[in-house]
PDB file of C-alpha atoms in Angstrom:
ATOM      1  CA  UNK A 165       0.004   0.030  -0.018  1.00  0.00           C
ATOM      2  CA  UNK A 166       1.248   3.436  -0.900  1.00  0.00           C
ATOM      3  CA  UNK A 167       2.153   5.592   2.059  1.00  0.00           C
ATOM      4  CA  UNK A 168       1.424   9.295   1.994  1.00  0.00           C
ATOM      5  CA  UNK A 169       3.122  11.991   3.944  1.00  0.00           C
ATOM      6  CA  UNK A 170       0.029  13.756   5.189  1.00  0.00           C
ATOM      7  CA  UNK A 171       2.119  16.880   6.143  1.00  0.00           C
ATOM      8  CA  UNK A 172       2.798  17.364   2.393  1.00  0.00           C
ATOM      9  CA  UNK A 173      -0.775  16.939   1.244  1.00  0.00           C
ATOM     10  CA  UNK A 174      -2.574  20.225   0.706  1.00  0.00           C
ATOM     11  CA  UNK A 175      -6.168  20.712   1.704  1.00  0.00           C
ATOM     12  CA  UNK A 176      -8.936  20.406  -0.938  1.00  0.00           C
ATOM     13  CA  UNK A 177      -9.197  24.302  -1.111  1.00  0.00           C
ATOM     14  CA  UNK A 178      -6.854  27.100  -0.559  1.00  0.00           C
ATOM     15  CA  UNK A 179      -7.609  30.791   0.078  1.00  0.00           C
ATOM     16  CA  UNK A 180      -6.253  33.744  -1.931  1.00  0.00           C
ATOM     17  CA  UNK A 181      -3.955  35.075   0.664  1.00  0.00           C
ATOM     18  CA  UNK A 182      -2.274  31.681   1.140  1.00  0.00           C
ATOM     19  CA  UNK A 183      -1.853  31.270  -2.583  1.00  0.00           C
ATOM     20  CA  UNK A 184      -0.422  34.803  -2.944  1.00  0.00           C
ATOM     21  CA  UNK A 185       2.229  33.922  -0.271  1.00  0.00           C
ATOM     22  CA  UNK A 186       3.085  30.669  -2.070  1.00  0.00           C
ATOM     23  CA  UNK A 187       3.471  32.518  -5.370  1.00  0.00           C
ATOM     24  CA  UNK A 188       5.902  35.063  -3.754  1.00  0.00           C
ATOM     25  CA  UNK A 189       7.871  32.094  -2.259  1.00  0.00           C
ATOM     26  CA  UNK A 190       7.876  30.297  -5.671  1.00  0.00           C
ATOM     27  CA  UNK A 191       6.641  27.225  -3.802  1.00  0.00           C
ATOM     28  CA  UNK A 192       3.652  26.331  -5.943  1.00  0.00           C
ATOM     29  CA  UNK A 193       2.526  25.661  -9.486  1.00  0.00           C
ATOM     30  CA  UNK A 194      -0.586  27.342 -10.514  1.00  0.00           C
ATOM     31  CA  UNK A 195      -2.848  26.025 -13.272  1.00  0.00           C
ATOM     32  CA  UNK A 196      -5.385  28.124 -15.109  1.00  0.00           C
ATOM     33  CA  UNK A 197      -7.675  25.870 -16.934  1.00  0.00           C
ATOM     34  CA  UNK A 198      -9.743  28.566 -18.804  1.00  0.00           C
ATOM     35  CA  UNK A 199      -9.658  28.939 -22.551  1.00  0.00           C
ATOM     36  CA  UNK A 200      -6.325  30.032 -23.978  1.00  0.00           C
ATOM     37  CA  UNK A 201      -7.760  33.494 -25.193  1.00  0.00           C
ATOM     38  CA  UNK A 202      -9.040  34.267 -21.653  1.00  0.00           C
ATOM     39  CA  UNK A 203      -5.647  33.227 -20.174  1.00  0.00           C
ATOM     40  CA  UNK A 204      -3.802  35.614 -22.595  1.00  0.00           C
ATOM     41  CA  UNK A 205      -5.925  38.591 -21.518  1.00  0.00           C
ATOM     42  CA  UNK A 206      -4.833  38.232 -17.886  1.00  0.00           C
ATOM     43  CA  UNK A 207      -4.323  35.513 -15.290  1.00  0.00           C
ATOM     44  CA  UNK A 208      -3.024  35.019 -11.795  1.00  0.00           C
ATOM     45  CA  UNK A 209       0.752  35.706 -11.671  1.00  0.00           C
ATOM     46  CA  UNK A 210       2.959  32.660 -12.470  1.00  0.00           C
ATOM     47  CA  UNK A 211      -0.041  30.624 -13.679  1.00  0.00           C
ATOM     48  CA  UNK A 212       0.356  28.231 -16.656  1.00  0.00           C
ATOM     49  CA  UNK A 213      -2.520  27.463 -18.944  1.00  0.00           C
ATOM     50  CA  UNK A 214      -4.202  24.030 -19.331  1.00  0.00           C
ATOM     51  CA  UNK A 215      -7.508  24.533 -21.017  1.00  0.00           C
ATOM     52  CA  UNK A 216      -9.933  21.901 -19.862  1.00  0.00           C
ATOM     53  CA  UNK A 217     -10.797  20.988 -23.479  1.00  0.00           C
ATOM     54  CA  UNK A 218      -7.195  20.051 -24.149  1.00  0.00           C
ATOM     55  CA  UNK A 219      -7.331  17.643 -21.220  1.00  0.00           C
ATOM     56  CA  UNK A 220     -10.656  16.101 -22.189  1.00  0.00           C
ATOM     57  CA  UNK A 221      -9.486  15.512 -25.692  1.00  0.00           C
ATOM     58  CA  UNK A 222      -7.326  12.765 -24.166  1.00  0.00           C
ATOM     59  CA  UNK A 223      -7.474  12.350 -20.453  1.00  0.00           C
ATOM     60  CA  UNK A 224      -5.636   9.003 -20.414  1.00  0.00           C
ATOM     61  CA  UNK A 225      -3.119   8.789 -17.573  1.00  0.00           C
ATOM     62  CA  UNK A 226      -0.181   8.774 -19.996  1.00  0.00           C
ATOM     63  CA  UNK A 227      -1.337  12.035 -21.705  1.00  0.00           C
ATOM     64  CA  UNK A 228      -2.091  13.809 -18.430  1.00  0.00           C
ATOM     65  CA  UNK A 229       1.369  12.786 -17.231  1.00  0.00           C
ATOM     66  CA  UNK A 230       2.832  14.532 -20.265  1.00  0.00           C
ATOM     67  CA  UNK A 231       0.952  17.728 -19.405  1.00  0.00           C
ATOM     68  CA  UNK A 232       2.057  17.576 -15.785  1.00  0.00           C
ATOM     69  CA  UNK A 233       5.694  17.055 -16.624  1.00  0.00           C
ATOM     70  CA  UNK A 234       5.754  19.759 -19.281  1.00  0.00           C
ATOM     71  CA  UNK A 235       4.655  22.281 -16.622  1.00  0.00           C
ATOM     72  CA  UNK A 236       7.596  21.415 -14.406  1.00  0.00           C
ATOM     73  CA  UNK A 237       5.599  19.393 -11.924  1.00  0.00           C
ATOM     74  CA  UNK A 238       7.239  16.463 -10.144  1.00  0.00           C
ATOM     75  CA  UNK A 239       5.759  14.306  -7.489  1.00  0.00           C
ATOM     76  CA  UNK A 240       6.373  16.789  -4.619  1.00  0.00           C
ATOM     77  CA  UNK A 241       5.196  20.033  -6.355  1.00  0.00           C
ATOM     78  CA  UNK A 242       2.191  21.681  -4.786  1.00  0.00           C
ATOM     79  CA  UNK A 243      -0.376  22.556  -7.442  1.00  0.00           C
ATOM     80  CA  UNK A 244      -3.324  25.032  -7.163  1.00  0.00           C
ATOM     81  CA  UNK A 245      -6.025  25.056  -9.855  1.00  0.00           C
ATOM     82  CA  UNK A 246      -8.526  27.754 -10.688  1.00  0.00           C
ATOM     83  CA  UNK A 247     -11.186  28.552 -13.184  1.00  0.00           C
ATOM     84  CA  UNK A 248     -13.916  31.112 -13.774  1.00  0.00           C
ATOM     85  CA  UNK A 249     -16.769  28.632 -13.672  1.00  0.00           C
ATOM     86  CA  UNK A 250     -17.655  28.183  -9.931  1.00  0.00           C
ATOM     87  CA  UNK A 251     -14.892  25.697  -9.479  1.00  0.00           C
ATOM     88  CA  UNK A 252     -16.511  22.826 -11.419  1.00  0.00           C
ATOM     89  CA  UNK A 253     -13.897  22.834 -14.292  1.00  0.00           C
ATOM     90  CA  UNK A 254     -10.979  23.251 -11.941  1.00  0.00           C
ATOM     91  CA  UNK A 255     -12.379  20.276  -9.895  1.00  0.00           C
ATOM     92  CA  UNK A 256     -12.342  17.987 -12.858  1.00  0.00           C
ATOM     93  CA  UNK A 257      -8.729  18.833 -13.592  1.00  0.00           C
ATOM     94  CA  UNK A 258      -7.764  18.452  -9.936  1.00  0.00           C
ATOM     95  CA  UNK A 259      -9.361  15.026  -9.669  1.00  0.00           C
ATOM     96  CA  UNK A 260      -7.556  13.939 -12.853  1.00  0.00           C
ATOM     97  CA  UNK A 261      -4.236  14.931 -11.472  1.00  0.00           C
ATOM     98  CA  UNK A 262      -4.925  13.148  -8.198  1.00  0.00           C
ATOM     99  CA  UNK A 263      -6.019  10.048 -10.103  1.00  0.00           C
ATOM    100  CA  UNK A 264      -2.621   9.786 -11.767  1.00  0.00           C
ATOM    101  CA  UNK A 265      -1.144   9.927  -8.258  1.00  0.00           C
ATOM    102  CA  UNK A 266      -0.308  13.651  -7.806  1.00  0.00           C
ATOM    103  CA  UNK A 267      -1.557  14.087  -4.308  1.00  0.00           C
ATOM    104  CA  UNK A 268      -0.561  17.691  -3.693  1.00  0.00           C
ATOM    105  CA  UNK A 269      -3.444  19.474  -5.398  1.00  0.00           C
ATOM    106  CA  UNK A 270      -5.779  22.100  -4.122  1.00  0.00           C
ATOM    107  CA  UNK A 271      -8.562  24.218  -5.629  1.00  0.00           C
ATOM    108  CA  UNK A 272      -8.501  28.021  -5.269  1.00  0.00           C
ATOM    109  CA  UNK A 273     -11.558  28.681  -3.128  1.00  0.00           C
ATOM    110  CA  UNK A 274     -12.620  31.595  -5.361  1.00  0.00           C
ATOM    111  CA  UNK A 275     -13.015  32.086  -9.170  1.00  0.00           C
ATOM    112  CA  UNK A 276     -10.697  34.174 -11.180  1.00  0.00           C
ATOM    113  CA  UNK A 277     -13.579  36.696 -11.561  1.00  0.00           C
ATOM    114  CA  UNK A 278     -13.734  37.068  -7.732  1.00  0.00           C
ATOM    115  CA  UNK A 279     -10.005  37.323  -7.650  1.00  0.00           C
ATOM    116  CA  UNK A 280     -10.082  40.399  -9.929  1.00  0.00           C
ATOM    117  CA  UNK A 281     -13.085  41.947  -8.122  1.00  0.00           C
ATOM    118  CA  UNK A 282     -10.989  41.777  -4.920  1.00  0.00           C
ATOM    119  CA  UNK A 283      -8.329  43.865  -6.722  1.00  0.00           C
ATOM    120  CA  UNK A 284      -5.674  41.209  -6.598  1.00  0.00           C
ATOM    121  CA  UNK A 285      -2.724  41.300  -8.977  1.00  0.00           C
ATOM    122  CA  UNK A 286      -2.949  39.787 -12.398  1.00  0.00           C
ATOM    123  CA  UNK A 287      -0.468  39.153 -15.154  1.00  0.00           C
ATOM    124  CA  UNK A 288      -0.211  38.731 -18.956  1.00  0.00           C
ATOM    125  CA  UNK A 289       3.187  37.013 -18.863  1.00  0.00           C
ATOM    126  CA  UNK A 290       3.146  33.462 -20.424  1.00  0.00           C
ATOM    127  CA  UNK A 291       5.641  31.338 -18.488  1.00  0.00           C
ATOM    128  CA  UNK A 292       7.347  28.106 -19.373  1.00  0.00           C
ATOM    129  CA  UNK A 293       9.153  25.599 -17.095  1.00  0.00           C
ATOM    130  CA  UNK A 294      11.643  22.931 -17.629  1.00  0.00           C
ATOM    131  CA  UNK A 295      10.264  19.498 -17.888  1.00  0.00           C
ATOM    132  CA  UNK A 296      10.382  17.392 -14.762  1.00  0.00           C
ATOM    133  CA  UNK A 297       9.930  13.697 -14.131  1.00  0.00           C
ATOM    134  CA  UNK A 298       6.786  12.514 -12.411  1.00  0.00           C
ATOM    135  CA  UNK A 299       5.753   8.985 -11.495  1.00  0.00           C
ATOM    136  CA  UNK A 300       2.600   7.369 -12.820  1.00  0.00           C
ATOM    137  CA  UNK A 301       0.494   5.070 -10.668  1.00  0.00           C
ATOM    138  CA  UNK A 302      -3.262   5.561 -11.223  1.00  0.00           C
ATOM    139  CA  UNK A 303      -5.470   5.480  -8.106  1.00  0.00           C
ATOM    140  CA  UNK A 304      -8.436   3.270  -8.870  1.00  0.00           C
ATOM    141  CA  UNK A 305      -9.905   3.854  -5.372  1.00  0.00           C
ATOM    142  CA  UNK A 306     -11.113   7.376  -6.452  1.00  0.00           C
ATOM    143  CA  UNK A 307     -12.615   6.223  -9.765  1.00  0.00           C
ATOM    144  CA  UNK A 308     -15.985   4.583 -10.295  1.00  0.00           C
ATOM    145  CA  UNK A 309     -16.680   2.798 -13.639  1.00  0.00           C
ATOM    146  CA  UNK A 310     -20.053   1.746 -14.872  1.00  0.00           C
ATOM    147  CA  UNK A 311     -19.200  -1.847 -13.958  1.00  0.00           C
ATOM    148  CA  UNK A 312     -18.247  -0.905 -10.392  1.00  0.00           C
ATOM    149  CA  UNK A 313     -21.566   0.926  -9.792  1.00  0.00           C
ATOM    150  CA  UNK A 314     -23.595  -2.303  -9.775  1.00  0.00           C
ATOM    151  CA  UNK A 315     -21.631  -4.055  -7.019  1.00  0.00           C
ATOM    152  CA  UNK A 316     -21.097  -0.843  -5.069  1.00  0.00           C
ATOM    153  CA  UNK A 317     -24.852  -0.161  -4.840  1.00  0.00           C
ATOM    154  CA  UNK A 318     -25.467  -3.728  -3.632  1.00  0.00           C
ATOM    155  CA  UNK A 319     -22.892  -3.024  -0.865  1.00  0.00           C
ATOM    156  CA  UNK A 320     -24.732   0.126   0.213  1.00  0.00           C
ATOM    157  CA  UNK A 321     -22.728   2.838  -1.573  1.00  0.00           C
ATOM    158  CA  UNK A 322     -24.536   6.175  -1.951  1.00  0.00           C
ATOM    159  CA  UNK A 323     -24.904   7.582  -5.465  1.00  0.00           C
ATOM    160  CA  UNK A 324     -25.059  11.426  -5.583  1.00  0.00           C
ATOM    161  CA  UNK A 325     -26.317  13.153  -8.671  1.00  0.00           C
ATOM    162  CA  UNK A 326     -24.964  16.724  -8.887  1.00  0.00           C
ATOM    163  CA  UNK A 327     -26.997  17.853 -11.865  1.00  0.00           C
ATOM    164  CA  UNK A 328     -29.757  20.488 -11.776  1.00  0.00           C
ATOM    165  CA  UNK A 329     -32.892  19.463 -10.003  1.00  0.00           C
ATOM    166  CA  UNK A 330     -34.990  19.288 -13.202  1.00  0.00           C
ATOM    167  CA  UNK A 331     -32.435  17.092 -14.907  1.00  0.00           C
ATOM    168  CA  UNK A 332     -32.485  14.731 -12.044  1.00  0.00           C
ATOM    169  CA  UNK A 333     -36.279  14.573 -11.870  1.00  0.00           C
ATOM    170  CA  UNK A 334     -36.416  13.815 -15.605  1.00  0.00           C
ATOM    171  CA  UNK A 335     -34.182  10.835 -15.355  1.00  0.00           C
ATOM    172  CA  UNK A 336     -31.375   9.566 -13.140  1.00  0.00           C
ATOM    173  CA  UNK A 337     -29.523   6.412 -12.062  1.00  0.00           C
ATOM    174  CA  UNK A 338     -31.834   4.309  -9.854  1.00  0.00           C
ATOM    175  CA  UNK A 339     -31.393   5.000  -6.200  1.00  0.00           C
ATOM    176  CA  UNK A 340     -29.397   8.236  -6.610  1.00  0.00           C
ATOM    177  CA  UNK A 341     -29.746  11.199  -4.319  1.00  0.00           C
ATOM    178  CA  UNK A 342     -29.813  14.720  -5.783  1.00  0.00           C
ATOM    179  CA  UNK A 343     -27.544  17.384  -4.417  1.00  0.00           C
ATOM    180  CA  UNK A 344     -27.453  20.040  -7.233  1.00  0.00           C
ATOM    181  CA  UNK A 345     -24.097  21.574  -7.640  1.00  0.00           C
ATOM    182  CA  UNK A 346     -25.515  25.010  -6.957  1.00  0.00           C
ATOM    183  CA  UNK A 347     -26.277  23.966  -3.339  1.00  0.00           C
ATOM    184  CA  UNK A 348     -22.554  23.440  -2.725  1.00  0.00           C
ATOM    185  CA  UNK A 349     -21.356  26.979  -3.252  1.00  0.00           C
ATOM    186  CA  UNK A 350     -21.613  30.179  -1.240  1.00  0.00           C
ATOM    187  CA  UNK A 351     -21.937  33.670  -2.588  1.00  0.00           C
ATOM    188  CA  UNK A 352     -18.181  34.350  -2.579  1.00  0.00           C
ATOM    189  CA  UNK A 353     -16.567  30.900  -2.551  1.00  0.00           C
ATOM    190  CA  UNK A 354     -16.800  27.872  -4.724  1.00  0.00           C
ATOM    191  CA  UNK A 355     -17.780  25.717  -1.622  1.00  0.00           C
ATOM    192  CA  UNK A 356     -19.903  26.568   1.307  1.00  0.00           C
ATOM    193  CA  UNK A 357     -18.384  26.595   4.823  1.00  0.00           C
ATOM    194  CA  UNK A 358     -17.677  23.089   6.188  1.00  0.00           C
ATOM    195  CA  UNK A 359     -20.411  23.151   8.846  1.00  0.00           C
ATOM    196  CA  UNK A 360     -22.937  24.026   6.208  1.00  0.00           C
ATOM    197  CA  UNK A 361     -21.821  21.219   3.869  1.00  0.00           C
ATOM    198  CA  UNK A 362     -21.918  18.716   6.795  1.00  0.00           C
ATOM    199  CA  UNK A 363     -25.483  19.746   7.503  1.00  0.00           C
ATOM    200  CA  UNK A 364     -26.354  19.350   3.893  1.00  0.00           C
ATOM    201  CA  UNK A 365     -25.011  15.837   3.936  1.00  0.00           C
ATOM    202  CA  UNK A 366     -26.660  14.980   7.272  1.00  0.00           C
ATOM    203  CA  UNK A 367     -29.957  16.161   5.962  1.00  0.00           C
ATOM    204  CA  UNK A 368     -29.706  13.719   3.032  1.00  0.00           C
ATOM    205  CA  UNK A 369     -29.014  10.855   5.584  1.00  0.00           C
ATOM    206  CA  UNK A 370     -25.561  10.242   4.187  1.00  0.00           C
ATOM    207  CA  UNK A 371     -23.222   8.836   6.840  1.00  0.00           C
ATOM    208  CA  UNK A 372     -19.773  10.410   7.197  1.00  0.00           C
ATOM    209  CA  UNK A 373     -18.140   7.033   6.704  1.00  0.00           C
ATOM    210  CA  UNK A 374     -20.335   5.908   3.728  1.00  0.00           C
ATOM    211  CA  UNK A 375     -18.904   5.165   0.376  1.00  0.00           C
ATOM    212  CA  UNK A 376     -20.161   7.918  -1.940  1.00  0.00           C
ATOM    213  CA  UNK A 377     -20.051   8.067  -5.759  1.00  0.00           C
ATOM    214  CA  UNK A 378     -20.765  11.401  -7.441  1.00  0.00           C
ATOM    215  CA  UNK A 379     -21.849  11.787 -11.030  1.00  0.00           C
ATOM    216  CA  UNK A 380     -23.294  14.436 -13.304  1.00  0.00           C
ATOM    217  CA  UNK A 381     -24.317  14.695 -16.994  1.00  0.00           C
ATOM    218  CA  UNK A 382     -21.306  13.932 -19.090  1.00  0.00           C
ATOM    219  CA  UNK A 383     -17.695  14.469 -18.170  1.00  0.00           C
ATOM    220  CA  UNK A 384     -17.483  14.786 -14.467  1.00  0.00           C
ATOM    221  CA  UNK A 385     -17.184  18.571 -13.877  1.00  0.00           C
ATOM    222  CA  UNK A 386     -20.229  19.239 -11.756  1.00  0.00           C
ATOM    223  CA  UNK A 387     -19.693  15.980  -9.906  1.00  0.00           C
ATOM    224  CA  UNK A 388     -16.004  16.879  -9.567  1.00  0.00           C
ATOM    225  CA  UNK A 389     -17.145  19.828  -7.492  1.00  0.00           C
ATOM    226  CA  UNK A 390     -19.383  17.364  -5.528  1.00  0.00           C
ATOM    227  CA  UNK A 391     -16.428  15.140  -4.937  1.00  0.00           C
ATOM    228  CA  UNK A 392     -14.276  17.945  -3.542  1.00  0.00           C
ATOM    229  CA  UNK A 393     -17.201  19.221  -1.442  1.00  0.00           C
ATOM    230  CA  UNK A 394     -17.261  15.826   0.279  1.00  0.00           C
ATOM    231  CA  UNK A 395     -13.574  15.640   0.572  1.00  0.00           C
ATOM    232  CA  UNK A 396     -13.470  19.085   2.168  1.00  0.00           C
ATOM    233  CA  UNK A 397     -15.493  17.873   5.096  1.00  0.00           C
ATOM    234  CA  UNK A 398     -13.258  14.859   5.732  1.00  0.00           C
ATOM    235  CA  UNK A 399     -15.190  12.113   3.882  1.00  0.00           C
ATOM    236  CA  UNK A 400     -12.573   9.512   2.795  1.00  0.00           C
ATOM    237  CA  UNK A 401     -14.415   6.950   0.725  1.00  0.00           C
ATOM    238  CA  UNK A 402     -15.452   9.192  -2.223  1.00  0.00           C
ATOM    239  CA  UNK A 403     -15.296   8.224  -5.919  1.00  0.00           C
ATOM    240  CA  UNK A 404     -16.095   9.983  -9.122  1.00  0.00           C
ATOM    241  CA  UNK A 405     -18.084   8.239 -11.826  1.00  0.00           C
ATOM    242  CA  UNK A 406     -16.239  10.386 -14.367  1.00  0.00           C
ATOM    243  CA  UNK A 407     -18.179   9.184 -17.519  1.00  0.00           C
ATOM    244  CA  UNK A 408     -21.365   9.946 -15.657  1.00  0.00           C
ATOM    245  CA  UNK A 409     -24.950   9.861 -16.833  1.00  0.00           C
ATOM    246  CA  UNK A 410     -24.053  10.222 -20.503  1.00  0.00           C
ATOM    247  CA  UNK A 411     -22.330   6.807 -20.590  1.00  0.00           C
ATOM    248  CA  UNK A 412     -25.003   5.247 -18.348  1.00  0.00           C
ATOM    249  CA  UNK A 413     -27.795   6.286 -20.651  1.00  0.00           C
ATOM    250  CA  UNK A 414     -25.746   5.361 -23.842  1.00  0.00           C
ATOM    251  CA  UNK A 415     -25.306   1.825 -22.442  1.00  0.00           C
ATOM    252  CA  UNK A 416     -29.098   1.607 -21.951  1.00  0.00           C
ATOM    253  CA  UNK A 417     -28.842   0.989 -18.303  1.00  0.00           C
ATOM    254  CA  UNK A 418     -31.920   1.230 -16.050  1.00  0.00           C
ATOM    255  CA  UNK A 419     -33.185   4.751 -15.390  1.00  0.00           C
ATOM    256  CA  UNK A 420     -35.531   6.172 -12.842  1.00  0.00           C
ATOM    257  CA  UNK A 421     -37.817   9.177 -13.232  1.00  0.00           C
ATOM    258  CA  UNK A 422     -39.709  11.098 -10.440  1.00  0.00           C
ATOM    259  CA  UNK A 423     -43.006  12.158 -12.011  1.00  0.00           C
ATOM    260  CA  UNK A 424     -44.594  13.002  -8.623  1.00  0.00           C
ATOM    261  CA  UNK A 425     -41.693  15.044  -7.184  1.00  0.00           C
ATOM    262  CA  UNK A 426     -41.705  18.723  -6.446  1.00  0.00           C
ATOM    263  CA  UNK A 427     -39.038  20.648  -8.382  1.00  0.00           C
ATOM    264  CA  UNK A 428     -38.834  23.069  -5.426  1.00  0.00           C
ATOM    265  CA  UNK A 429     -38.237  20.332  -2.974  1.00  0.00           C
ATOM    266  CA  UNK A 430     -34.749  21.111  -1.879  1.00  0.00           C
ATOM    267  CA  UNK A 431     -35.083  19.394   1.481  1.00  0.00           C
ATOM    268  CA  UNK A 432     -31.378  18.903   1.941  1.00  0.00           C
ATOM    269  CA  UNK A 433     -31.408  22.498   3.348  1.00  0.00           C
TER     270      UNK A 433
END
């Protein structure tokens, strides 16, 4: 079993002041996963650009490893990822890096838009870094496949659907619980305070030690945010069904529909 030095592992999210300090110390690699044209206009100082579309074009472990090494990231490099889309896109990239065994990853707890509104410094400089070596050992324990879902449900795993309420009501994986991604965020941060998230989970009758599998519509962005929301409150046994409902439906797996449900029933509050 792989041993992790917990002292070196960053928390799921990091605040702006802490990131600014790490940038000044040159002790972090920052990834901006917005579109290239947005990155060129301005970005957080020292950030390098990895558009999500580039990663999704081929998110095999080997290809992701090439990206990581080209940004000068080795096994020990702390990485912080941000977007301008309420953290969902950044979450997908963060999860992908952690899947290929880069543990030291955090999400910036605000979007780039909020960073600018706060008057924090930006840059237009495009940086490059010397390539570094990075090991590759995928972590199957954080990935759920369509084949895994069947056995996991039989063992009591909890399925969480992070799509909008209406999408969930129309059709979803049987037995899934709906926690729309919008319920995970606060006004200023990509995730609500921990105590609020804990209450959200408790009100859905999800045990803190349960195995939880998150999914969304297609590529694991909204459910990536759901994944990190659960990790942020200390839940250990969390997996991402990264191919999500798009794959489930394409394979003609069983689907549930809630015709009698109230759209406005957000009882997790």
